[in-house]
Amino acid sequence: MSTRRATILDVARQAGVSPSTASVVFSGKTPVSDATRRRVLDAAESLGYTGPDPRAASLRRGRSGIVGVVFEEHLGAAFQDPVKILVMDGLTDGVAALGAGLLLLRDDGPAGVEPTVTSAPLDAAVLIGCSGRMRESLEILRGRGIPVVVIEGDAGEGIPQIRLDNREAQRHAASHLRSLGHARVAIVSLPKDRARIPGLIVDESGIEVDVTRDRLRGARDIFPDAPAYAAVKSSIDEGLAAGRVLLADPADRPTAIIAQSDLLAAGVLRAAEEAGLRVPEDLSVTGFDGIVVDGLAPYVLTTLVQPATDKGRAAGQAVAAMLEGRDAASILFTCEFREGNTTGPAPDQPAKSRKVAAFGA
Amino acid sequence: MSTRRATILDVARQAGVSPSTASVVFSGKTPVSDATRRRVLDAAESLGYTGPDPRAASLRRGRSGIVGVVFEEHLGAAFQDPVKILVMDGLTDGVAALGAGLLLLRDDGPAGVEPTVTSAPLDAAVLIGCSGRMRESLEILRGRGIPVVVIEGDAGEGIPQIRLDNREAQRHAASHLRSLGHARVAIVSLPKDRARIPGLIVDESGIEVDVTRDRLRGARDIFPDAPAYAAVKSSIDEGLAAGRVLLADPADRPTAIIAQSDLLAAGVLRAAEEAGLRVPEDLSVTGFDGIVVDGLAPYVLTTLVQPATDKGRAAGQAVAAMLEGRDAASILFTCEFREGNTTGPAPDQPAKSRKVAAFGA
DNA sequence: TTGTACGCGTTATCAA
DNA sequence: TTGATAACGCGTACAA
């Protein structure tokens, strides 16, 4: 008997109505008399019918209610990043208006199995970042005619982008430091490519990650020769490692460090503690992102607060717009400068500018 | 002309083969001669056909290739939790064997829109946690005939569960402390219910969260009267707050604190620093989870290492099994005790056992 | 307010 | 190795 799940047809039959009427009862697209609704619902109940099969419905409607989110890294790595989490959060909101859910997709399938970006039933997709291999995913999606929005990445012609004024914002922070009298400044940057080799950045043309490049440029607009140390990833521990390197030589210490993320900045603060430096008396530190760094108190980072959640929400709305046939504009979000207690006047020290230049190499 | 996307029918026609042959070329389920394949692929190319429509395919196959992951909280909150992230990571692996993707679902839709757990095209679902409202989702899913696996939650009859030996593990850590001579011990627990009110736990029967309850019992097996302070959530800052409370009175300090998570433990370490206590000389601290806490160095927590990634992977495999008709067994994972440098012999102090009892209220 | 009829794009089955 | 056929389960014009 229970060899097959009941379909809407069975329900209609049992209720003594036509299939279309039954359908309408579930979709609510058309008014139905209470009596009929009752009968249909009762029939459904008695048959154990729990509503239209989403697969059939989505074929019929041409919509699956699913928005893909494509990451270029291991999911574990992606969720290590507080900013991405906020973006996801906003995205959830943004697509909720569509009644859609988010499907996690990785850009570099282990090649063995199904590369989901080619075969998932997506209504639209959001790419987070857009370097290298991500392009392939992009091409595949476009080929399939699936609307795409890109967050923090340059996807080229005709694809809505959600971006940040990274360069201007970072420049603002740098200006702030300069206005406090700092001249010997060092930078801790985000990774510059997929290889993620830590170390002083020598060849800046080799920077493949947009965010890293743009923020670096912003700092360079004010401090053209500041040495920049690329971290392995955005984390406190890596910030600590970078900070140790930059603060290693007491005779040639920067008076301020510009970190390209709050996590890196938190690590630099640790390095300063280790080195016996007071913040901000001996060393000023700026971050970027404006996230809440767990365990950072009593410091309040001087940083650029980016509207991460809004970025996600905007992406969701852009997706919604495209699905409704409107076309979605790219958006450039602005960071807000927030002055905390990690920056202060440059200490009175002889400005060893010669050495700084050498340091900048 | 390009009014409609090409279908496999168009491709077949253009290639001069039957639709079923064209289908087989894309699915690879049946051998096809090279010549035929060529013709079909060429036709597809010329028509801009990029492969079968996943919606139609999934209707036909009865599979969508999508596994839902149901959280009982805001996604942002879920991804704040390092353990959940590891679980997700393992889950990704586990379902990859199915060629499936993960669809993020929230248990408490904003009521306005589509409650996705009722209407998403899922092949299976994984619930993370299973308290309160989660039950509803569970019922809906079961009603739809969708296989469900639960991680860290009791779902009742016939539903495979992936769990941890929380009580035994926590007891192990507590024993370790006792063997080091500790008698005045306090506990910092995870939230005890959705209300997440911080404070000393008075009524232990009011604990709704399985993990909190089980770990507490484990500690209580060794230290029946230890006071337990429930944190708002598992984070360093909340651990710090709890630590401050527990270490507030110099005259009546515990010599050891059992934290129910590594993050909480990290916060307690901060509180100890603040209070001028040395760890482990003046205070021993244990955590739970065995995650890497960013920025914790030089401390290495004494903790219970749980196989979080394995839990996720196991859930994925259980799902795979159920989809193949085999039935999946529940699994109980075991934590491994890891001794770090945050526990040591109890300091030589008069054991104020009376006060401890009072403290335990 | 309800019913009829058809198509959404595939793929499994089986026979050739 | 290929082809014919028949679902898969539903939504929606359109007519009544």
PDB file of N, CA and C in Angstrom, chain B residues 143-211:
ATOM      1  N   GLY B 143       8.162  13.951   8.429  1.00  0.00           N
ATOM      2  CA  GLY B 143       6.904  13.901   7.694  1.00  0.00           C
ATOM      3  C   GLY B 143       7.139  13.860   6.197  1.00  0.00           C
ATOM      4  N   ARG B 144       8.146  14.581   5.773  1.00  0.00           N
ATOM      5  CA  ARG B 144       8.454  14.608   4.348  1.00  0.00           C
ATOM      6  C   ARG B 144       9.203  13.356   3.915  1.00  0.00           C
ATOM      7  N   GLY B 145       9.543  12.526   4.879  1.00  0.00           N
ATOM      8  CA  GLY B 145      10.256  11.308   4.518  1.00  0.00           C
ATOM      9  C   GLY B 145      11.722  11.544   4.229  1.00  0.00           C
ATOM     10  N   ILE B 146      12.237  12.617   4.772  1.00  0.00           N
ATOM     11  CA  ILE B 146      13.642  12.941   4.531  1.00  0.00           C
ATOM     12  C   ILE B 146      14.512  12.374   5.643  1.00  0.00           C
ATOM     13  N   PRO B 147      15.513  11.609   5.280  1.00  0.00           N
ATOM     14  CA  PRO B 147      16.405  11.029   6.282  1.00  0.00           C
ATOM     15  C   PRO B 147      17.100  12.124   7.085  1.00  0.00           C
ATOM     16  N   VAL B 148      17.193  11.892   8.372  1.00  0.00           N
ATOM     17  CA  VAL B 148      17.772  12.903   9.247  1.00  0.00           C
ATOM     18  C   VAL B 148      18.851  12.294  10.137  1.00  0.00           C
ATOM     19  N   VAL B 149      19.898  13.054  10.345  1.00  0.00           N
ATOM     20  CA  VAL B 149      20.932  12.671  11.295  1.00  0.00           C
ATOM     21  C   VAL B 149      21.098  13.825  12.270  1.00  0.00           C
ATOM     22  N   VAL B 150      21.292  13.509  13.522  1.00  0.00           N
ATOM     23  CA  VAL B 150      21.430  14.568  14.517  1.00  0.00           C
ATOM     24  C   VAL B 150      22.824  14.560  15.134  1.00  0.00           C
ATOM     25  N   ILE B 151      23.418  15.722  15.218  1.00  0.00           N
ATOM     26  CA  ILE B 151      24.714  15.841  15.874  1.00  0.00           C
ATOM     27  C   ILE B 151      24.517  16.508  17.220  1.00  0.00           C
ATOM     28  N   GLU B 152      25.004  15.897  18.260  1.00  0.00           N
ATOM     29  CA  GLU B 152      24.902  16.477  19.593  1.00  0.00           C
ATOM     30  C   GLU B 152      23.482  16.843  19.985  1.00  0.00           C
ATOM     31  N   GLY B 153      22.642  15.863  19.958  1.00  0.00           N
ATOM     32  CA  GLY B 153      21.288  16.128  20.404  1.00  0.00           C
ATOM     33  C   GLY B 153      20.527  14.818  20.455  1.00  0.00           C
ATOM     34  N   ASP B 154      19.523  14.782  21.264  1.00  0.00           N
ATOM     35  CA  ASP B 154      18.767  13.555  21.392  1.00  0.00           C
ATOM     36  C   ASP B 154      17.488  13.679  20.598  1.00  0.00           C
ATOM     37  N   ALA B 155      17.389  12.909  19.551  1.00  0.00           N
ATOM     38  CA  ALA B 155      16.254  13.054  18.659  1.00  0.00           C
ATOM     39  C   ALA B 155      15.236  11.947  18.841  1.00  0.00           C
ATOM     40  N   GLY B 156      15.540  11.041  19.725  1.00  0.00           N
ATOM     41  CA  GLY B 156      14.586   9.973  19.960  1.00  0.00           C
ATOM     42  C   GLY B 156      14.726   8.837  18.977  1.00  0.00           C
ATOM     43  N   GLU B 157      13.729   7.999  19.035  1.00  0.00           N
ATOM     44  CA  GLU B 157      13.700   6.711  18.334  1.00  0.00           C
ATOM     45  C   GLU B 157      14.125   6.720  16.870  1.00  0.00           C
ATOM     46  N   GLY B 158      15.048   5.852  16.582  1.00  0.00           N
ATOM     47  CA  GLY B 158      15.317   5.560  15.181  1.00  0.00           C
ATOM     48  C   GLY B 158      16.072   6.601  14.393  1.00  0.00           C
ATOM     49  N   ILE B 159      16.521   7.646  15.061  1.00  0.00           N
ATOM     50  CA  ILE B 159      17.276   8.646  14.315  1.00  0.00           C
ATOM     51  C   ILE B 159      18.748   8.563  14.696  1.00  0.00           C
ATOM     52  N   PRO B 160      19.586   8.345  13.720  1.00  0.00           N
ATOM     53  CA  PRO B 160      21.009   8.203  14.025  1.00  0.00           C
ATOM     54  C   PRO B 160      21.550   9.473  14.669  1.00  0.00           C
ATOM     55  N   GLN B 161      22.333   9.265  15.697  1.00  0.00           N
ATOM     56  CA  GLN B 161      22.888  10.406  16.410  1.00  0.00           C
ATOM     57  C   GLN B 161      24.406  10.324  16.431  1.00  0.00           C
ATOM     58  N   ILE B 162      25.021  11.471  16.336  1.00  0.00           N
ATOM     59  CA  ILE B 162      26.470  11.540  16.441  1.00  0.00           C
ATOM     60  C   ILE B 162      26.760  12.284  17.730  1.00  0.00           C
ATOM     61  N   ARG B 163      27.303  11.576  18.699  1.00  0.00           N
ATOM     62  CA  ARG B 163      27.476  12.211  19.982  1.00  0.00           C
ATOM     63  C   ARG B 163      28.877  12.053  20.542  1.00  0.00           C
ATOM     64  N   LEU B 164      29.048  12.673  21.691  1.00  0.00           N
ATOM     65  CA  LEU B 164      30.344  12.695  22.346  1.00  0.00           C
ATOM     66  C   LEU B 164      30.176  12.160  23.758  1.00  0.00           C
ATOM     67  N   ASP B 165      31.236  11.600  24.290  1.00  0.00           N
ATOM     68  CA  ASP B 165      31.169  11.098  25.664  1.00  0.00           C
ATOM     69  C   ASP B 165      31.432  12.257  26.635  1.00  0.00           C
ATOM     70  N   ASN B 166      30.605  13.263  26.552  1.00  0.00           N
ATOM     71  CA  ASN B 166      30.842  14.489  27.316  1.00  0.00           C
ATOM     72  C   ASN B 166      31.058  14.252  28.807  1.00  0.00           C
ATOM     73  N   ARG B 167      30.207  13.453  29.365  1.00  0.00           N
ATOM     74  CA  ARG B 167      30.289  13.262  30.811  1.00  0.00           C
ATOM     75  C   ARG B 167      31.587  12.563  31.221  1.00  0.00           C
ATOM     76  N   GLU B 168      31.870  11.467  30.551  1.00  0.00           N
ATOM     77  CA  GLU B 168      33.083  10.724  30.883  1.00  0.00           C
ATOM     78  C   GLU B 168      34.320  11.594  30.682  1.00  0.00           C
ATOM     79  N   ALA B 169      34.330  12.305  29.581  1.00  0.00           N
ATOM     80  CA  ALA B 169      35.504  13.120  29.272  1.00  0.00           C
ATOM     81  C   ALA B 169      35.708  14.179  30.346  1.00  0.00           C
ATOM     82  N   GLN B 170      34.631  14.849  30.682  1.00  0.00           N
ATOM     83  CA  GLN B 170      34.758  15.913  31.671  1.00  0.00           C
ATOM     84  C   GLN B 170      35.154  15.336  33.026  1.00  0.00           C
ATOM     85  N   ARG B 171      34.662  14.151  33.298  1.00  0.00           N
ATOM     86  CA  ARG B 171      35.029  13.514  34.554  1.00  0.00           C
ATOM     87  C   ARG B 171      36.531  13.237  34.588  1.00  0.00           C
ATOM     88  N   HIS B 172      37.033  12.849  33.442  1.00  0.00           N
ATOM     89  CA  HIS B 172      38.464  12.578  33.339  1.00  0.00           C
ATOM     90  C   HIS B 172      39.278  13.820  33.724  1.00  0.00           C
ATOM     91  N   ALA B 173      38.894  14.942  33.163  1.00  0.00           N
ATOM     92  CA  ALA B 173      39.625  16.179  33.467  1.00  0.00           C
ATOM     93  C   ALA B 173      39.508  16.509  34.951  1.00  0.00           C
ATOM     94  N   ALA B 174      38.313  16.309  35.473  1.00  0.00           N
ATOM     95  CA  ALA B 174      38.108  16.612  36.890  1.00  0.00           C
ATOM     96  C   ALA B 174      38.970  15.704  37.757  1.00  0.00           C
ATOM     97  N   SER B 175      39.042  14.438  37.381  1.00  0.00           N
ATOM     98  CA  SER B 175      39.881  13.502  38.130  1.00  0.00           C
ATOM     99  C   SER B 175      41.324  13.968  38.121  1.00  0.00           C
ATOM    100  N   HIS B 176      41.724  14.406  36.970  1.00  0.00           N
ATOM    101  CA  HIS B 176      43.094  14.898  36.836  1.00  0.00           C
ATOM    102  C   HIS B 176      43.353  16.006  37.849  1.00  0.00           C
ATOM    103  N   LEU B 177      42.413  16.917  37.954  1.00  0.00           N
ATOM    104  CA  LEU B 177      42.577  18.010  38.914  1.00  0.00           C
ATOM    105  C   LEU B 177      42.616  17.474  40.343  1.00  0.00           C
ATOM    106  N   ARG B 178      41.732  16.548  40.604  1.00  0.00           N
ATOM    107  CA  ARG B 178      41.718  16.029  41.961  1.00  0.00           C
ATOM    108  C   ARG B 178      43.042  15.332  42.289  1.00  0.00           C
ATOM    109  N   SER B 179      43.549  14.596  41.306  1.00  0.00           N
ATOM    110  CA  SER B 179      44.808  13.882  41.556  1.00  0.00           C
ATOM    111  C   SER B 179      45.956  14.871  41.759  1.00  0.00           C
ATOM    112  N   LEU B 180      45.764  16.077  41.288  1.00  0.00           N
ATOM    113  CA  LEU B 180      46.786  17.102  41.515  1.00  0.00           C
ATOM    114  C   LEU B 180      46.584  17.781  42.874  1.00  0.00           C
ATOM    115  N   GLY B 181      45.574  17.355  43.564  1.00  0.00           N
ATOM    116  CA  GLY B 181      45.364  17.872  44.906  1.00  0.00           C
ATOM    117  C   GLY B 181      44.337  18.981  45.022  1.00  0.00           C
ATOM    118  N   HIS B 182      43.665  19.290  43.921  1.00  0.00           N
ATOM    119  CA  HIS B 182      42.687  20.375  43.977  1.00  0.00           C
ATOM    120  C   HIS B 182      41.407  19.927  44.675  1.00  0.00           C
ATOM    121  N   ALA B 183      40.910  20.803  45.521  1.00  0.00           N
ATOM    122  CA  ALA B 183      39.665  20.488  46.208  1.00  0.00           C
ATOM    123  C   ALA B 183      38.668  21.625  46.033  1.00  0.00           C
ATOM    124  N   ARG B 184      39.217  22.832  45.897  1.00  0.00           N
ATOM    125  CA  ARG B 184      38.332  23.993  45.729  1.00  0.00           C
ATOM    126  C   ARG B 184      38.270  24.314  44.250  1.00  0.00           C
ATOM    127  N   VAL B 185      37.235  23.835  43.639  1.00  0.00           N
ATOM    128  CA  VAL B 185      37.134  23.910  42.190  1.00  0.00           C
ATOM    129  C   VAL B 185      35.850  24.625  41.797  1.00  0.00           C
ATOM    130  N   ALA B 186      35.934  25.420  40.766  1.00  0.00           N
ATOM    131  CA  ALA B 186      34.722  26.050  40.246  1.00  0.00           C
ATOM    132  C   ALA B 186      34.573  25.692  38.772  1.00  0.00           C
ATOM    133  N   ILE B 187      33.366  25.863  38.285  1.00  0.00           N
ATOM    134  CA  ILE B 187      33.054  25.463  36.913  1.00  0.00           C
ATOM    135  C   ILE B 187      32.502  26.653  36.141  1.00  0.00           C
ATOM    136  N   VAL B 188      32.961  26.818  34.921  1.00  0.00           N
ATOM    137  CA  VAL B 188      32.329  27.786  34.028  1.00  0.00           C
ATOM    138  C   VAL B 188      31.635  26.988  32.945  1.00  0.00           C
ATOM    139  N   SER B 189      30.327  27.103  32.892  1.00  0.00           N
ATOM    140  CA  SER B 189      29.588  26.247  31.968  1.00  0.00           C
ATOM    141  C   SER B 189      29.122  27.003  30.731  1.00  0.00           C
ATOM    142  N   LEU B 190      28.742  26.247  29.755  1.00  0.00           N
ATOM    143  CA  LEU B 190      28.094  26.792  28.562  1.00  0.00           C
ATOM    144  C   LEU B 190      26.694  27.245  28.965  1.00  0.00           C
ATOM    145  N   PRO B 191      25.992  27.936  28.093  1.00  0.00           N
ATOM    146  CA  PRO B 191      24.636  28.386  28.422  1.00  0.00           C
ATOM    147  C   PRO B 191      23.767  27.191  28.771  1.00  0.00           C
ATOM    148  N   LYS B 192      22.792  27.418  29.621  1.00  0.00           N
ATOM    149  CA  LYS B 192      21.968  26.290  30.008  1.00  0.00           C
ATOM    150  C   LYS B 192      20.630  26.224  29.288  1.00  0.00           C
ATOM    151  N   ASP B 193      20.291  27.299  28.610  1.00  0.00           N
ATOM    152  CA  ASP B 193      19.065  27.278  27.823  1.00  0.00           C
ATOM    153  C   ASP B 193      19.118  28.402  26.795  1.00  0.00           C
ATOM    154  N   ARG B 194      18.026  28.558  26.084  1.00  0.00           N
ATOM    155  CA  ARG B 194      18.020  29.589  25.046  1.00  0.00           C
ATOM    156  C   ARG B 194      18.053  30.995  25.620  1.00  0.00           C
ATOM    157  N   ALA B 195      17.642  31.125  26.861  1.00  0.00           N
ATOM    158  CA  ALA B 195      17.600  32.464  27.453  1.00  0.00           C
ATOM    159  C   ALA B 195      19.016  32.991  27.675  1.00  0.00           C
ATOM    160  N   ARG B 196      19.925  32.085  27.934  1.00  0.00           N
ATOM    161  CA  ARG B 196      21.327  32.453  28.049  1.00  0.00           C
ATOM    162  C   ARG B 196      21.603  33.512  29.108  1.00  0.00           C
ATOM    163  N   ILE B 197      20.952  33.359  30.211  1.00  0.00           N
ATOM    164  CA  ILE B 197      21.216  34.278  31.303  1.00  0.00           C
ATOM    165  C   ILE B 197      22.478  33.828  32.032  1.00  0.00           C
ATOM    166  N   PRO B 198      23.431  34.728  32.210  1.00  0.00           N
ATOM    167  CA  PRO B 198      24.651  34.329  32.901  1.00  0.00           C
ATOM    168  C   PRO B 198      24.419  34.304  34.406  1.00  0.00           C
ATOM    169  N   GLY B 199      25.220  33.509  35.095  1.00  0.00           N
ATOM    170  CA  GLY B 199      25.119  33.506  36.544  1.00  0.00           C
ATOM    171  C   GLY B 199      25.299  32.121  37.133  1.00  0.00           C
ATOM    172  N   LEU B 200      25.393  32.085  38.444  1.00  0.00           N
ATOM    173  CA  LEU B 200      25.557  30.816  39.113  1.00  0.00           C
ATOM    174  C   LEU B 200      24.342  29.931  38.850  1.00  0.00           C
ATOM    175  N   ILE B 201      24.622  28.680  38.596  1.00  0.00           N
ATOM    176  CA  ILE B 201      23.524  27.758  38.342  1.00  0.00           C
ATOM    177  C   ILE B 201      22.986  27.256  39.668  1.00  0.00           C
ATOM    178  N   VAL B 202      21.739  27.529  39.888  1.00  0.00           N
ATOM    179  CA  VAL B 202      21.143  27.107  41.147  1.00  0.00           C
ATOM    180  C   VAL B 202      20.341  25.827  40.934  1.00  0.00           C
ATOM    181  N   ASP B 203      19.479  25.897  39.940  1.00  0.00           N
ATOM    182  CA  ASP B 203      18.626  24.750  39.692  1.00  0.00           C
ATOM    183  C   ASP B 203      19.130  23.965  38.486  1.00  0.00           C
ATOM    184  N   GLU B 204      19.783  22.864  38.748  1.00  0.00           N
ATOM    185  CA  GLU B 204      20.382  22.149  37.628  1.00  0.00           C
ATOM    186  C   GLU B 204      19.384  21.391  36.797  1.00  0.00           C
ATOM    187  N   SER B 205      18.200  21.230  37.314  1.00  0.00           N
ATOM    188  CA  SER B 205      17.207  20.533  36.512  1.00  0.00           C
ATOM    189  C   SER B 205      16.700  21.450  35.396  1.00  0.00           C
ATOM    190  N   GLY B 206      17.059  22.722  35.515  1.00  0.00           N
ATOM    191  CA  GLY B 206      16.598  23.661  34.495  1.00  0.00           C
ATOM    192  C   GLY B 206      17.503  23.716  33.277  1.00  0.00           C
ATOM    193  N   ILE B 207      18.499  22.865  33.245  1.00  0.00           N
ATOM    194  CA  ILE B 207      19.434  22.890  32.124  1.00  0.00           C
ATOM    195  C   ILE B 207      18.850  22.169  30.920  1.00  0.00           C
ATOM    196  N   GLU B 208      18.676  22.908  29.850  1.00  0.00           N
ATOM    197  CA  GLU B 208      18.031  22.320  28.679  1.00  0.00           C
ATOM    198  C   GLU B 208      19.013  21.842  27.622  1.00  0.00           C
ATOM    199  N   VAL B 209      20.216  22.363  27.709  1.00  0.00           N
ATOM    200  CA  VAL B 209      21.178  22.003  26.678  1.00  0.00           C
ATOM    201  C   VAL B 209      21.934  20.740  27.088  1.00  0.00           C
ATOM    202  N   ASP B 210      21.825  19.731  26.239  1.00  0.00           N
ATOM    203  CA  ASP B 210      22.420  18.429  26.569  1.00  0.00           C
ATOM    204  C   ASP B 210      23.893  18.523  26.908  1.00  0.00           C
ATOM    205  N   VAL B 211      24.615  19.228  26.054  1.00  0.00           N
ATOM    206  CA  VAL B 211      26.065  19.285  26.237  1.00  0.00           C
ATOM    207  C   VAL B 211      26.417  19.899  27.584  1.00  0.00           C
TER     208      VAL B 211
END
